[in-house]
Amino acid sequence: MRILLVCTQYRFIGGIAETIDNLARELLNLGHDVQVVATPYVMPGAEPVPRTLEPIVVRIPAKKPVTWRHPERIFPSGAHRHLARAIGEFRPDVVSCHVNAWDRIPTVVRACRVARVPLVYSLYDRFAPGNLGTRALMPLKFACAITTISASTRRDFEQLAPWLSRATVIILGVDVAAARAAVPLRRERPYIFCAARLELRGKAIDVLISAFGAIASDHPELDLLIAGSGPDADELKKQAALAGLAERVLFLGTVSREELWKLYKGALFYAMPSRRPEGLGLIFLESMACGRPVIGSASGGTPEIVTHGETGLLLKRNEPAELADAMRTMLDDGEAREAMGRRGLEFASRFTWSAVAESYLKVYRSCLGR
């Protein structure tokens, strides 16, 4: 089968980019012809990382809303032409699109219709409505199939457009082999680990630092390591310094995938509270695949992969005191913590990327000839 994967910023670190790269690799291993189309957009400060394929770079313009000043936008524009040309040159059997921004959906759908290729559209979360809002979802009626990364995500979209209930849930995967092969990070002081985009609009890293401050005096040997970058990095560093934790809350910046596995594996546990519900919380699966229990928020798709008291702890309020109590539970009972880690490893091991690829292939095959 010839499969064209479409996404944004494929060459840079990001959850969707990691999904595309792992999916491309597994589909290639299964003998399929695969190509990636990605937009030229680069997140400020981002560094390119090695990828399985060299992408075809194509602009996928956003559809702009019709206004009194711009009534001409009611008519189709040529925004789809670059993507349609790329589709026509590769001649895929199916286009699998993972572009999260809703206002690009009309462009992608029109390009596939012009190229006469069935489209499978994957929805990740409800936080990228753009200027069109739910109007941008309407062209998905022309998609051959729709997938979401969790049942929670499907429910979110179903509330916006009831016909999206037809979406197939495909929970994403984890590189189980890489997790098993990783050597734990060795350092003199034990640590709690968090890896996230440092953007307070979505991630409650400030709550994490405050909670760590509440337990720091009781655990003077313990550090908090935070990997990632983002627009609020300086504000978070200032918060840690003002709390007298500058020597114990360490900001690692962007780390390689190899280093990330080591950090997961060497930690006592992983913690990341979220302000916005996670579409899935794939990073929790990664920590669990390294045998480490997790602390996350009881919202979005996270409860679909983290079972409270079994593989980790879930927060209901995302308050510093609640998170501090959860941390104490993890720290005070090492035997229970290790048992959670073992159960999490057993659970995460089911979600290999090869299994994810097979799930997507089942959806792709259902679209052939349509």
Short mmCIF file of C-alpha atoms in Angstrom, two decimals, residues 9 11-12 39-48:
data_model
loop_
_atom_site.label_atom_id
_atom_site.label_comp_id
_atom_site.label_asym_id
_atom_site.label_seq_id
_atom_site.Cartn_x
_atom_site.Cartn_y
_atom_site.Cartn_z
CA GLN A 9 6.91 20.38 11.91
CA ARG A 11 11.57 17.41 11.81
CA PHE A 12 11.16 18.90 15.27
CA THR A 39 4.70 22.12 6.65
CA PRO A 40 7.71 24.46 6.81
CA TYR A 41 6.58 25.95 10.14
CA VAL A 42 9.20 25.79 12.89
CA MET A 43 8.45 26.49 16.55
CA PRO A 44 10.75 29.32 17.77
CA GLY A 45 13.89 27.93 19.41
CA ALA A 46 13.27 24.40 18.16
CA GLU A 47 16.17 22.30 16.88
CA PRO A 48 15.71 19.68 14.12
#
